Short mmCIF file of C-alpha atoms in Angstrom, two decimals:
data_model
loop_
_atom_site.label_atom_id
_atom_site.label_comp_id
_atom_site.label_asym_id
_atom_site.label_seq_id
_atom_site.Cartn_x
_atom_site.Cartn_y
_atom_site.Cartn_z
CA MET A 1 -36.56 -67.85 -64.68
CA ASP A 2 -39.35 -68.89 -67.04
CA SER A 3 -37.10 -71.46 -68.64
CA LEU A 4 -36.20 -72.81 -65.18
CA ILE A 5 -39.89 -73.21 -64.26
CA THR A 6 -40.63 -74.77 -67.63
CA GLN A 7 -37.70 -77.13 -67.21
CA SER A 8 -38.69 -78.08 -63.65
CA ILE A 9 -42.22 -79.11 -64.67
CA ALA A 10 -41.06 -80.85 -67.79
CA TRP A 11 -41.88 -84.58 -67.91
CA PRO A 12 -38.28 -85.80 -68.00
CA THR A 13 -37.34 -83.78 -64.91
CA LEU A 14 -40.37 -84.96 -62.98
CA LEU A 15 -39.69 -88.54 -64.00
CA ILE A 16 -36.06 -88.39 -62.90
CA SER A 17 -37.09 -86.81 -59.58
CA LEU A 18 -39.66 -89.52 -58.93
CA LEU A 19 -37.17 -92.21 -59.81
CA MET A 20 -34.55 -90.67 -57.58
CA PHE A 21 -36.85 -90.24 -54.61
CA GLY A 22 -38.55 -93.58 -55.22
CA PHE A 23 -35.62 -95.84 -55.96
CA ALA A 24 -32.65 -94.06 -54.41
CA PRO A 25 -33.96 -92.14 -51.41
CA GLY A 26 -30.73 -92.90 -49.54
CA ALA A 27 -28.64 -91.13 -52.17
CA VAL A 28 -31.02 -88.18 -52.18
CA LEU A 29 -30.96 -88.05 -48.39
CA ARG A 30 -27.17 -88.07 -48.40
CA MET A 31 -27.24 -84.96 -50.57
CA ILE A 32 -29.92 -83.35 -48.42
CA VAL A 33 -28.02 -83.75 -45.15
CA LEU A 34 -25.13 -81.84 -46.69
CA ALA A 35 -27.24 -78.77 -46.02
CA PHE A 36 -26.50 -79.20 -42.30
CA LYS A 37 -23.25 -77.98 -40.77
CA ARG A 38 -20.33 -80.36 -40.82
CA ASP A 39 -20.54 -81.19 -37.11
CA ASP A 40 -24.35 -81.27 -36.89
CA PRO A 41 -25.46 -84.64 -35.44
CA ARG A 42 -28.58 -84.53 -37.61
CA ARG A 43 -26.40 -85.43 -40.60
CA THR A 44 -25.85 -88.91 -39.18
CA GLU A 45 -29.15 -89.10 -37.36
CA LEU A 46 -31.33 -88.77 -40.46
CA LEU A 47 -29.26 -91.29 -42.42
CA ALA A 48 -29.54 -93.73 -39.52
CA GLU A 49 -33.30 -93.25 -39.32
CA LEU A 50 -33.92 -94.02 -42.99
CA PRO A 51 -33.71 -97.84 -42.70
CA HIS A 52 -36.46 -97.68 -40.07
CA VAL A 53 -38.86 -95.86 -42.35
CA PRO A 54 -41.10 -98.27 -44.30
CA ARG A 55 -40.05 -98.41 -47.97
CA ILE A 56 -43.36 -97.10 -49.22
CA GLU A 57 -43.05 -94.00 -47.05
CA ARG A 58 -39.40 -93.25 -47.76
CA PRO A 59 -39.83 -90.87 -50.73
CA PHE A 60 -42.28 -88.76 -48.74
CA TRP A 61 -40.13 -88.88 -45.61
CA VAL A 62 -37.08 -87.84 -47.61
CA CYS A 63 -39.10 -84.93 -49.06
CA GLU A 64 -39.89 -83.86 -45.50
CA GLN A 65 -36.20 -83.94 -44.64
CA LEU A 66 -35.50 -81.74 -47.66
CA GLU A 67 -37.83 -79.11 -46.27
CA PHE A 68 -36.36 -79.56 -42.78
CA ALA A 69 -32.79 -79.21 -44.06
CA LEU A 70 -33.56 -76.16 -46.16
CA PHE A 71 -35.21 -74.27 -43.32
CA GLU A 72 -33.16 -75.47 -40.36
CA GLY A 73 -29.71 -76.20 -41.69
CA LEU A 74 -28.94 -74.28 -44.86
CA ALA A 75 -28.27 -70.88 -43.27
CA GLY A 76 -25.75 -72.28 -40.81
CA ARG A 77 -24.10 -74.37 -43.48
CA LEU A 78 -23.70 -71.39 -45.81
CA ALA A 79 -22.17 -69.34 -43.00
CA GLU A 80 -19.77 -72.20 -42.33
CA LEU A 81 -18.82 -72.44 -46.00
CA ILE A 82 -18.27 -68.69 -46.30
CA GLY A 83 -16.02 -68.77 -43.23
CA TRP A 84 -14.10 -71.71 -44.72
CA HIS A 85 -13.57 -69.88 -48.02
CA ARG A 86 -12.38 -66.80 -46.16
CA ARG A 87 -9.84 -68.88 -44.28
CA GLN A 88 -8.68 -70.38 -47.59
CA ALA A 89 -8.30 -66.90 -49.06
CA PHE A 90 -6.34 -65.64 -46.03
CA PRO A 91 -4.55 -68.75 -44.83
CA GLY A 92 -2.35 -66.91 -42.34
CA GLN A 93 -5.26 -65.46 -40.45
CA SER A 94 -6.98 -67.74 -38.03
CA PRO A 95 -10.23 -66.36 -36.53
CA GLY A 96 -8.36 -65.58 -33.28
CA LYS A 97 -5.64 -63.72 -35.08
CA ASP A 98 -8.21 -61.76 -37.03
CA ARG A 99 -9.72 -60.58 -33.77
CA VAL A 100 -6.30 -59.44 -32.60
CA SER A 101 -5.74 -57.54 -35.86
CA ARG A 102 -9.10 -55.84 -35.59
CA TYR A 103 -8.42 -54.90 -31.98
CA LEU A 104 -5.03 -53.44 -32.85
CA ASP A 105 -6.44 -51.60 -35.88
CA LEU A 106 -9.05 -50.05 -33.63
CA LEU A 107 -6.45 -49.19 -31.02
CA GLU A 108 -4.20 -47.59 -33.61
CA GLY A 109 -7.10 -45.55 -34.96
CA PHE A 110 -7.92 -44.40 -31.44
CA ILE A 111 -4.32 -43.42 -30.74
CA THR A 112 -4.11 -41.43 -33.97
CA ALA A 113 -7.42 -39.71 -33.30
CA LEU A 114 -6.24 -38.79 -29.80
CA ARG A 115 -3.03 -37.32 -31.22
CA ASP A 116 -4.96 -35.29 -33.81
CA PHE A 117 -7.30 -34.06 -31.11
CA GLN A 118 -4.46 -32.99 -28.80
CA ARG A 119 -2.55 -31.41 -31.65
CA GLY A 120 -5.65 -29.46 -32.63
CA ARG A 121 -5.97 -28.13 -29.08
CA GLN A 122 -2.51 -26.65 -29.07
CA GLU A 123 -2.69 -22.94 -29.47
CA GLN A 124 -0.54 -21.66 -32.29
CA ARG A 125 -0.41 -18.07 -31.02
CA SER A 126 3.02 -16.80 -29.91
CA ILE A 127 3.57 -15.77 -26.29
CA PRO A 128 6.20 -13.03 -25.83
CA TYR A 129 8.86 -13.45 -23.13
CA LEU A 130 10.66 -10.50 -21.57
CA ARG A 131 13.64 -11.93 -19.70
CA VAL A 132 15.74 -15.11 -19.68
CA GLY A 133 17.97 -16.45 -16.91
CA LEU A 134 19.70 -19.55 -15.60
CA ALA A 135 17.97 -21.83 -13.14
CA ALA A 136 19.44 -21.85 -9.67
CA GLY A 137 21.98 -24.57 -9.11
CA SER A 138 22.72 -25.16 -12.77
CA ARG A 139 26.42 -25.86 -13.00
CA SER A 140 26.61 -25.27 -16.69
CA GLN A 141 24.79 -22.99 -18.98
CA THR A 142 22.83 -25.69 -20.77
CA GLY A 143 19.64 -27.60 -20.37
CA ILE A 144 17.47 -25.48 -18.11
CA CYS A 145 16.52 -21.81 -17.81
CA TRP A 146 13.76 -19.52 -16.66
CA MET A 147 11.75 -16.91 -18.57
CA ARG A 148 9.39 -14.12 -17.66
CA VAL A 149 6.47 -14.26 -20.05
CA ASP A 150 3.99 -11.60 -21.01
CA HIS A 151 1.03 -13.77 -20.11
CA ARG A 152 0.49 -17.40 -19.15
CA ALA A 153 -2.35 -18.33 -21.47
CA GLY A 154 -2.05 -22.03 -22.17
CA LEU A 155 1.18 -22.43 -20.18
CA ASP A 156 1.26 -25.01 -17.43
CA CYS A 157 3.64 -27.47 -15.83
CA GLY A 158 4.43 -30.30 -18.20
CA VAL A 159 3.49 -28.31 -21.31
CA HIS A 160 5.97 -28.39 -24.16
CA VAL A 161 7.10 -25.17 -25.81
CA GLU A 162 9.43 -24.14 -28.59
CA LEU A 163 11.18 -20.85 -29.25
CA ASP A 164 10.20 -18.85 -32.31
CA GLU A 165 13.71 -17.44 -32.58
CA LEU A 166 15.41 -20.86 -32.40
CA PRO A 167 13.37 -23.22 -34.54
CA GLY A 168 13.67 -26.84 -33.47
CA VAL A 169 14.66 -26.01 -29.89
CA ARG A 170 12.02 -27.49 -27.66
CA GLY A 171 11.58 -27.78 -23.96
CA GLN A 172 9.13 -28.65 -21.22
CA ILE A 173 7.83 -26.33 -18.51
CA THR A 174 8.85 -27.83 -15.20
CA ALA A 175 7.77 -25.09 -12.79
CA ILE A 176 5.72 -21.89 -12.78
CA SER A 177 5.74 -18.98 -10.41
CA GLY A 178 3.61 -15.99 -11.36
CA ASN A 179 4.58 -15.02 -14.88
CA GLU A 180 7.90 -16.81 -14.63
CA ILE A 181 8.33 -20.25 -16.08
CA CYS A 182 11.15 -22.76 -15.81
CA ILE A 183 11.94 -24.63 -18.99
CA ARG A 184 13.98 -27.77 -19.33
CA PHE A 185 15.18 -28.17 -22.88
CA SER A 186 15.27 -31.57 -24.49
CA ALA A 187 18.71 -30.82 -25.96
CA PRO A 188 21.55 -28.75 -24.44
CA VAL A 189 21.09 -25.05 -25.21
CA ARG A 190 23.39 -22.31 -23.97
CA HIS A 191 21.21 -19.65 -22.41
CA ARG A 192 23.38 -16.96 -23.97
CA ASN A 193 22.27 -18.20 -27.36
CA ILE A 194 18.68 -17.55 -26.41
CA PRO A 195 17.61 -13.99 -27.32
CA ALA A 196 16.93 -11.85 -24.24
CA THR A 197 13.45 -11.12 -25.54
CA GLY A 198 11.41 -13.01 -28.03
CA SER A 199 8.45 -15.31 -28.15
CA LEU A 200 7.62 -18.93 -27.64
CA ARG A 201 4.72 -21.09 -28.69
CA LEU A 202 3.16 -24.27 -27.45
CA SER A 203 4.56 -27.33 -29.09
CA TYR A 204 2.91 -30.67 -29.52
CA ASP A 205 5.07 -33.40 -28.14
CA ASP A 206 4.45 -36.52 -30.15
CA ARG A 207 6.74 -38.77 -28.13
CA VAL A 208 3.76 -40.34 -26.39
CA TYR A 209 2.18 -40.97 -29.77
CA GLN A 210 5.37 -42.58 -31.03
CA ILE A 211 5.61 -44.78 -27.94
CA GLN A 212 1.99 -45.82 -28.39
CA GLN A 213 2.62 -46.65 -32.02
CA LEU A 214 5.66 -48.65 -31.03
CA ALA A 215 3.64 -50.57 -28.45
CA VAL A 216 1.00 -51.44 -31.05
CA ALA A 217 3.70 -52.54 -33.48
CA ILE A 218 5.26 -54.78 -30.81
CA LEU A 219 1.89 -56.33 -30.02
CA ARG A 220 1.11 -56.76 -33.71
CA ALA A 221 4.40 -58.53 -34.27
CA GLY A 222 3.69 -60.78 -31.28
CA LYS A 223 6.91 -59.69 -29.59
CA SER A 224 5.63 -58.49 -26.23
CA VAL A 225 7.74 -59.86 -23.39
CA ASN A 226 4.69 -61.46 -21.87
CA PRO A 227 3.07 -63.27 -24.82
CA GLN A 228 -0.13 -63.61 -22.81
CA LEU A 229 -0.63 -59.83 -22.83
CA ILE A 230 -2.44 -59.60 -26.16
CA ARG A 231 -4.81 -62.43 -25.20
CA ALA A 232 -5.56 -60.70 -21.92
CA LEU A 233 -6.37 -57.49 -23.79
CA VAL A 234 -8.42 -58.96 -26.63
CA ASP A 235 -10.05 -62.06 -25.19
CA ARG A 236 -9.84 -61.26 -21.46
CA THR A 237 -8.29 -64.66 -20.91
CA PHE A 238 -5.80 -65.38 -18.19
CA ILE A 239 -3.64 -68.36 -17.37
CA PRO A 240 -5.34 -70.32 -14.57
CA PHE A 241 -3.64 -69.96 -11.23
CA ALA A 242 -2.21 -73.21 -9.86
CA PRO A 243 -0.82 -72.93 -6.33
CA SER A 244 2.70 -74.27 -6.03
CA PRO A 245 4.08 -75.90 -2.88
CA SER A 246 7.19 -73.69 -2.97
CA VAL A 247 6.35 -70.52 -1.10
CA PRO A 248 8.52 -67.69 0.10
CA ARG A 249 9.78 -67.55 3.64
CA GLU A 250 7.37 -66.72 6.42
CA ILE A 251 6.85 -62.98 6.66
CA TYR A 252 6.01 -62.14 10.25
CA ARG A 253 5.15 -58.51 9.76
CA LEU A 254 2.20 -59.36 7.53
CA ASN A 255 -1.19 -60.62 8.59
CA ARG A 256 -2.73 -63.73 7.06
CA ASP A 257 -4.50 -61.99 4.17
CA GLN A 258 -1.44 -59.98 3.28
CA PHE A 259 0.77 -63.04 3.48
CA GLU A 260 -1.53 -64.98 1.14
CA ALA A 261 -1.51 -62.06 -1.29
CA VAL A 262 2.28 -62.14 -1.32
CA ILE A 263 2.30 -65.90 -1.95
CA LYS A 264 -0.18 -65.53 -4.77
CA ALA A 265 1.82 -62.73 -6.36
CA TYR A 266 4.87 -64.94 -6.09
CA GLN A 267 3.21 -67.85 -7.89
CA VAL A 268 0.70 -66.38 -10.31
CA PRO A 269 1.80 -66.94 -13.92
CA ASP A 270 0.61 -63.76 -15.59
CA PHE A 271 -1.56 -61.17 -13.85
CA LEU A 272 -2.73 -60.52 -10.33
CA LEU A 273 -5.15 -57.85 -9.22
CA ILE A 274 -5.04 -56.86 -5.56
CA THR A 275 -7.94 -54.82 -4.29
CA SER A 276 -8.31 -53.31 -0.86
CA PRO A 277 -9.68 -50.26 0.90
CA PRO A 278 -7.29 -47.80 2.55
CA GLY A 279 -5.59 -48.90 5.74
CA THR A 280 -5.51 -52.61 4.97
CA GLY A 281 -1.82 -52.74 4.18
CA ARG A 282 -1.57 -52.32 0.42
CA THR A 283 1.76 -50.54 0.57
CA ARG A 284 3.22 -53.00 3.05
CA THR A 285 2.00 -55.98 1.03
CA THR A 286 3.23 -54.59 -2.26
CA SER A 287 6.61 -53.65 -0.84
CA GLU A 288 6.93 -57.20 0.48
CA ILE A 289 6.08 -58.59 -2.95
CA ILE A 290 8.75 -56.40 -4.52
CA ASP A 291 11.20 -57.47 -1.82
CA GLN A 292 10.51 -61.14 -2.60
CA TYR A 293 11.22 -60.59 -6.29
CA ALA A 294 14.36 -58.58 -5.55
CA ARG A 295 15.63 -61.39 -3.30
CA LYS A 296 15.32 -63.76 -6.24
CA GLY A 297 17.45 -61.39 -8.28
CA GLU A 298 14.51 -60.41 -10.46
CA ARG A 299 13.95 -56.85 -11.58
CA VAL A 300 10.82 -54.85 -10.86
CA LEU A 301 9.33 -51.84 -12.59
CA VAL A 302 6.93 -49.77 -10.50
CA VAL A 303 4.62 -47.35 -12.26
CA GLY A 304 1.77 -45.24 -11.02
CA ALA A 305 -0.48 -42.39 -12.00
CA THR A 306 0.99 -39.95 -9.48
CA ASN A 307 4.39 -39.24 -8.05
CA MET A 308 2.94 -39.35 -4.55
CA GLY A 309 1.80 -42.95 -4.93
CA VAL A 310 5.12 -44.05 -6.39
CA ASP A 311 7.09 -42.25 -3.69
CA ASN A 312 5.01 -43.72 -0.87
CA LEU A 313 5.69 -47.21 -2.13
CA LEU A 314 9.40 -46.57 -2.57
CA ALA A 315 9.60 -45.18 0.98
CA ALA A 316 8.25 -48.51 2.28
CA LEU A 317 10.86 -50.62 0.51
CA PRO A 318 13.72 -52.16 2.54
CA ASN A 319 16.95 -50.20 2.40
CA ASN A 320 18.93 -53.00 0.77
CA ILE A 321 16.94 -52.68 -2.47
CA THR A 322 18.62 -50.53 -5.08
CA THR A 323 16.09 -48.21 -6.63
CA SER A 324 16.12 -45.86 -9.58
CA ARG A 325 13.45 -43.20 -9.56
CA ILE A 326 12.51 -41.60 -12.84
CA ASP A 327 10.56 -38.43 -13.41
CA SER A 328 10.60 -34.80 -14.20
CA PRO A 329 11.90 -32.69 -11.31
CA GLY A 330 9.13 -30.14 -11.44
CA SER A 331 6.50 -32.71 -10.70
CA LEU A 332 8.12 -34.63 -7.88
CA SER A 333 6.38 -34.74 -4.55
CA ARG A 334 8.10 -34.01 -1.29
CA ASN A 335 8.91 -37.66 -0.65
CA ALA A 336 10.76 -37.94 -3.93
CA VAL A 337 14.50 -37.91 -4.21
CA ALA A 338 16.23 -34.87 -5.62
CA ILE A 339 17.58 -34.89 -9.11
CA ASP A 340 19.85 -32.71 -11.11
CA PRO A 341 18.95 -32.65 -14.79
CA GLU A 342 22.51 -31.87 -15.71
CA ASP A 343 23.65 -35.01 -13.93
CA ILE A 344 21.10 -36.96 -15.87
CA ALA A 345 22.52 -35.61 -19.08
CA GLU A 346 26.03 -36.49 -18.05
CA ALA A 347 25.66 -39.81 -16.28
CA SER A 348 25.53 -43.23 -17.80
CA LEU A 349 21.81 -43.64 -17.38
CA SER A 350 21.42 -47.09 -18.86
CA ALA A 351 24.10 -48.53 -16.62
CA THR A 352 22.51 -47.00 -13.54
CA ILE A 353 19.10 -48.32 -14.41
CA GLY A 354 20.53 -51.67 -15.37
CA GLN A 355 22.01 -52.09 -11.89
CA ALA A 356 18.84 -51.17 -10.02
CA ASP A 357 16.59 -53.84 -8.50
CA VAL A 358 13.61 -51.54 -8.80
CA VAL A 359 12.95 -48.82 -11.34
CA ALA A 360 10.04 -46.54 -10.52
CA GLY A 361 8.22 -43.56 -11.92
CA THR A 362 4.92 -42.33 -13.20
CA CYS A 363 3.72 -43.89 -16.45
CA MET A 364 4.07 -40.63 -18.30
CA GLY A 365 7.41 -39.85 -16.67
CA ILE A 366 8.86 -43.17 -17.72
CA ALA A 367 7.42 -42.96 -21.20
CA LEU A 368 8.63 -39.42 -21.76
CA SER A 369 12.01 -39.80 -20.14
CA GLY A 370 13.57 -40.42 -23.51
CA MET A 371 15.26 -43.63 -22.39
CA THR A 372 12.92 -45.84 -24.34
CA ILE A 373 15.34 -48.61 -25.06
CA GLY A 374 14.10 -51.96 -23.88
CA GLN A 375 15.22 -53.07 -20.52
CA ALA A 376 13.49 -56.23 -19.44
CA PHE A 377 11.76 -56.52 -16.10
CA ASP A 378 10.41 -59.60 -14.43
CA LEU A 379 7.57 -57.91 -12.63
CA LEU A 380 5.55 -54.82 -13.36
CA VAL A 381 3.72 -53.27 -10.44
CA ILE A 382 1.04 -50.77 -11.36
CA ILE A 383 -0.12 -48.93 -8.32
CA GLU A 384 -3.55 -47.31 -8.16
CA ALA A 385 -4.10 -48.95 -11.50
CA GLU A 386 -7.55 -47.51 -12.06
CA ASN A 387 -6.01 -44.03 -12.23
CA VAL A 388 -3.27 -44.94 -14.63
CA ARG A 389 -3.59 -43.75 -18.15
CA PHE A 390 -1.16 -45.98 -19.93
CA PRO A 391 1.06 -44.26 -22.40
CA MET A 392 0.63 -47.29 -24.58
CA LEU A 393 -2.80 -48.66 -23.82
CA SER A 394 -5.92 -48.04 -21.90
CA PHE A 395 -7.88 -51.12 -20.99
CA ARG A 396 -10.11 -52.74 -18.45
CA TRP A 397 -9.30 -55.86 -16.53
CA SER A 398 -12.17 -58.27 -16.29
CA ALA A 399 -10.97 -61.35 -14.47
CA PRO A 400 -7.31 -61.72 -13.71
CA SER A 401 -6.26 -63.69 -10.70
CA GLU A 402 -7.58 -61.58 -7.91
CA TRP A 403 -6.89 -61.19 -4.22
CA SER A 404 -8.60 -58.89 -1.79
CA LEU A 405 -6.91 -57.76 1.39
CA SER A 406 -10.26 -57.21 3.00
CA GLU A 407 -13.48 -59.16 3.08
CA THR A 408 -15.50 -56.00 2.77
CA PRO A 409 -16.52 -55.11 -0.78
CA VAL A 410 -14.04 -52.66 -2.18
CA SER A 411 -14.32 -50.06 -4.83
CA SER A 412 -12.18 -50.44 -7.89
CA ARG A 413 -10.73 -47.07 -6.88
CA TYR A 414 -8.40 -48.95 -4.57
CA SER A 415 -7.20 -51.56 -6.96
CA TRP A 416 -3.59 -52.32 -7.52
CA ILE A 417 -2.43 -54.50 -10.33
CA LEU A 418 0.70 -56.55 -10.43
CA MET A 419 1.68 -57.94 -13.74
CA CYS A 420 4.51 -60.23 -14.66
CA MET A 421 5.39 -58.92 -18.08
CA THR A 422 7.26 -56.46 -19.76
CA GLY A 423 9.62 -54.49 -21.79
CA PHE A 424 9.20 -51.12 -20.23
CA VAL A 425 12.02 -48.71 -20.24
CA GLY A 426 13.04 -45.70 -18.30
CA SER A 427 15.72 -43.15 -17.64
CA ARG A 428 17.42 -42.91 -14.34
CA MET A 429 17.23 -41.20 -11.04
CA ASP A 430 19.57 -42.01 -8.23
CA ARG A 431 17.59 -42.70 -5.09
CA SER A 432 20.63 -42.29 -2.87
CA ARG A 433 20.56 -38.57 -3.59
CA THR A 434 18.11 -37.39 -1.03
CA GLY A 435 16.91 -33.85 -0.57
CA PRO A 436 14.20 -31.43 -1.58
CA PRO A 437 12.78 -31.27 -5.07
CA SER A 438 14.77 -29.37 -7.59
CA THR A 439 14.05 -25.65 -7.22
CA TRP A 440 14.89 -22.62 -9.22
CA LYS A 441 14.92 -18.89 -8.82
CA PRO A 442 15.65 -16.03 -11.17
CA CYS A 443 19.29 -15.06 -11.30
CA MET B 1 -44.26 -74.71 -14.03
CA TYR B 2 -42.52 -75.56 -17.28
CA ALA B 3 -39.85 -73.32 -18.74
CA LYS B 4 -41.08 -70.06 -20.19
CA GLY B 5 -38.64 -70.40 -23.08
CA MET B 6 -40.85 -73.06 -24.68
CA ARG B 7 -44.10 -71.80 -26.14
CA LYS B 8 -47.01 -74.13 -25.49
CA THR B 9 -48.00 -75.30 -28.94
CA PHE B 10 -49.93 -78.24 -30.34
CA SER B 11 -46.74 -79.87 -31.56
CA LEU B 12 -45.03 -79.45 -28.19
CA VAL B 13 -47.97 -81.01 -26.39
CA GLN B 14 -48.05 -83.84 -28.90
CA VAL B 15 -44.33 -84.54 -28.50
CA ALA B 16 -44.64 -84.27 -24.71
CA MET B 17 -47.45 -86.83 -24.77
CA ALA B 18 -45.39 -89.21 -26.88
CA LEU B 19 -42.38 -88.88 -24.60
CA MET B 20 -44.38 -89.19 -21.37
CA ALA B 21 -46.08 -92.34 -22.67
CA ASP B 22 -42.77 -94.06 -21.85
CA PRO B 23 -40.92 -91.74 -19.49
CA GLY B 24 -38.02 -94.11 -18.83
CA GLY B 25 -37.51 -95.43 -22.33
CA ARG B 26 -35.41 -94.50 -25.30
CA HIS B 27 -37.12 -92.55 -28.04
CA TRP B 28 -36.09 -92.51 -31.69
CA GLY B 29 -36.74 -89.70 -34.11
CA TYR B 30 -38.85 -91.48 -36.70
CA GLU B 31 -40.75 -93.52 -34.11
CA LEU B 32 -41.44 -90.39 -32.08
CA SER B 33 -42.66 -88.63 -35.18
CA LYS B 34 -45.13 -91.43 -35.91
CA ARG B 35 -46.43 -91.68 -32.33
CA SER B 36 -46.80 -87.96 -31.83
CA GLY B 37 -48.09 -87.26 -35.32
CA VAL B 38 -45.66 -84.39 -35.68
CA ARG B 39 -43.76 -83.93 -38.93
CA SER B 40 -40.02 -84.35 -38.71
CA GLY B 41 -39.54 -80.75 -39.85
CA VAL B 42 -41.19 -79.70 -36.57
CA LEU B 43 -40.14 -82.61 -34.39
CA TYR B 44 -36.37 -82.22 -34.63
CA PRO B 45 -36.32 -78.49 -33.81
CA THR B 46 -38.61 -79.24 -30.85
CA LEU B 47 -36.26 -81.96 -29.63
CA GLN B 48 -33.31 -79.61 -30.05
CA ARG B 49 -35.01 -77.01 -27.86
CA MET B 50 -35.76 -79.70 -25.28
CA LEU B 51 -32.08 -80.66 -25.34
CA ASP B 52 -31.13 -77.03 -24.81
CA GLU B 53 -33.54 -76.80 -21.87
CA GLY B 54 -32.13 -79.98 -20.36
CA TRP B 55 -35.44 -81.83 -20.57
CA VAL B 56 -34.04 -84.64 -22.68
CA GLU B 57 -30.62 -86.15 -23.21
CA ASP B 58 -29.41 -87.74 -26.38
CA GLY B 59 -27.10 -90.64 -27.09
CA TRP B 60 -26.06 -93.00 -29.83
CA GLU B 61 -26.59 -96.71 -30.04
CA GLU B 62 -23.56 -98.80 -29.16
CA GLN B 63 -22.05 -100.73 -32.05
CA GLY B 64 -22.92 -103.97 -30.28
CA GLU B 65 -26.58 -103.06 -30.27
CA VAL B 66 -26.67 -102.61 -34.04
CA ARG B 67 -27.37 -105.94 -35.69
CA ALA B 68 -28.23 -105.05 -39.27
CA LYS B 69 -25.92 -103.19 -41.62
CA ARG B 70 -26.95 -99.71 -40.68
CA PRO B 71 -25.40 -96.81 -38.82
CA PRO B 72 -26.08 -96.39 -35.08
CA ARG B 73 -29.19 -94.37 -34.33
CA ARG B 74 -29.51 -91.35 -32.13
CA TYR B 75 -31.91 -91.72 -29.23
CA TYR B 76 -33.49 -89.35 -26.74
CA THR B 77 -34.29 -90.05 -23.08
CA LEU B 78 -36.19 -87.89 -20.64
CA THR B 79 -34.24 -86.37 -17.76
CA ASP B 80 -35.72 -85.96 -14.27
CA LYS B 81 -36.12 -82.28 -14.97
CA GLY B 82 -37.82 -83.10 -18.27
CA LYS B 83 -40.27 -85.45 -16.57
CA ILE B 84 -41.26 -82.73 -14.12
CA GLU B 85 -41.48 -80.02 -16.76
CA LEU B 86 -43.41 -82.11 -19.28
CA GLY B 87 -45.70 -83.40 -16.51
CA ALA B 88 -46.49 -79.79 -15.60
CA LEU B 89 -46.98 -78.95 -19.25
CA LEU B 90 -49.47 -81.77 -19.78
CA SER B 91 -51.34 -80.85 -16.58
CA GLU B 92 -51.75 -77.34 -17.85
CA ALA B 93 -52.70 -78.58 -21.28
CA ARG B 94 -55.44 -80.74 -19.75
CA GLU B 95 -57.00 -77.63 -18.24
CA ASP B 96 -56.69 -75.73 -21.50
CA ALA B 97 -59.67 -76.01 -23.82
CA ARG B 98 -57.43 -75.72 -26.86
CA PHE B 99 -55.65 -78.98 -26.11
CA ARG B 100 -58.57 -80.93 -24.65
CA SER B 101 -59.01 -83.05 -27.76
CA LEU B 102 -55.33 -84.05 -27.59
CA THR B 103 -54.99 -84.67 -23.86
CA ARG B 104 -58.16 -86.74 -23.64
CA ARG B 105 -56.22 -89.48 -25.38
CA PHE B 106 -53.31 -89.18 -22.97
CA ALA B 107 -55.50 -89.20 -19.89
#
């Protein structure tokens, strides 16, 4: 430091500085303006001003610009240079892509933390069972059975359990009555192989976690069916809506607002949010939108938070639409079609789903159905979207194309989202099989 | 009332006076610095803030206007909003004892 000070006040240095500022102020100024950012207009402005400064004043004026550039421009220029060097070091990562990576890293961390949290909540204590039997209506002795348990601590519909006596055999509780539980096993198990008494314990089902991981991997690889999806999630950007002159046929059973919502859903390129209070025709409008897509030969996936919402929408669909309804039998509402788990195990599920115009189910039901092999859909309808906890993602929608069925302000509680994306998958349920929900009784 | 984002300082009043001396004309950086008596290290940030507020607009000389061998210069012109805001600023400054010595010249 001392040597630098000594050098700077040395006669030769001072002389060179004076000569530079006095005889070549333009050259000095050209170096000074480099302290401003590359696109800063002051770079050109100061150079253009120099010829208008009287020669005698130029050295002093240039000195002033040095001070100006150091205080006003240098910080921004350094930030720009650092950013440039980073881009050189990581040439594949544009700033936008870096944001996507950070978002997905955060999402992955959140998913893992959620899994660890849920796994930690699972009670490891064994629960004794006293009797085992077949579920009513089971044609074979595999897949589903009932048990009388000693106590129900921690047991509930949808909870996964495994048998202590048969390691690796896991199932899901589909119904509960008193101390009796109905278990659907994920793999065929003969009930005679199950000890008459024994114990079971809660089991963490990591299928949701695996699906979430898969979704993140698909997004990270840029292979989502709708390429706009990641931009919508990270940057909240949506493709602008441009009305097209080609509109669907006139739909006389809809009012003007509903009709315009259908047209918009028909034309919007990526996402449409429909909001409306109850009684304004959400179900009718959405069923008409689905009908329009089905008429074009395009496939629709309907998901919702609850079975009731999904079933209500399916009930409003025209009869000529082929529908596959997916979910666990124990959780179906009264409007749902009946299913036989043994039929599901035996039938060609993919073919059935592949032939359906509309596949529907709850988000969790579809995700956990085990049929997670990509079937492409042209339209995804998420009903009561604010209540949906996506198996793959949880996110807020800020400004997609929006249409309200009512002019009154509506709460986001009543929002429905239609999205043209996807690579969702599901297992099958044959809607033509009508009847009550699957029931069971001890035998 | 002028924008609250701009603090009323000596340099702002001086630049405002220089600009309002020719409200319809083009103003150049060096010339503005000489007329206002404000150093360029203060003048250019002040002009930048005025640009951000929409009080002035900037532009560049057309190539046809440049006779000598020199690059086109950047100029600043007052907008209608700027004329109103700077007029209000100078009115207030005239009432303010701190700026009386400055505004006496402008009046």
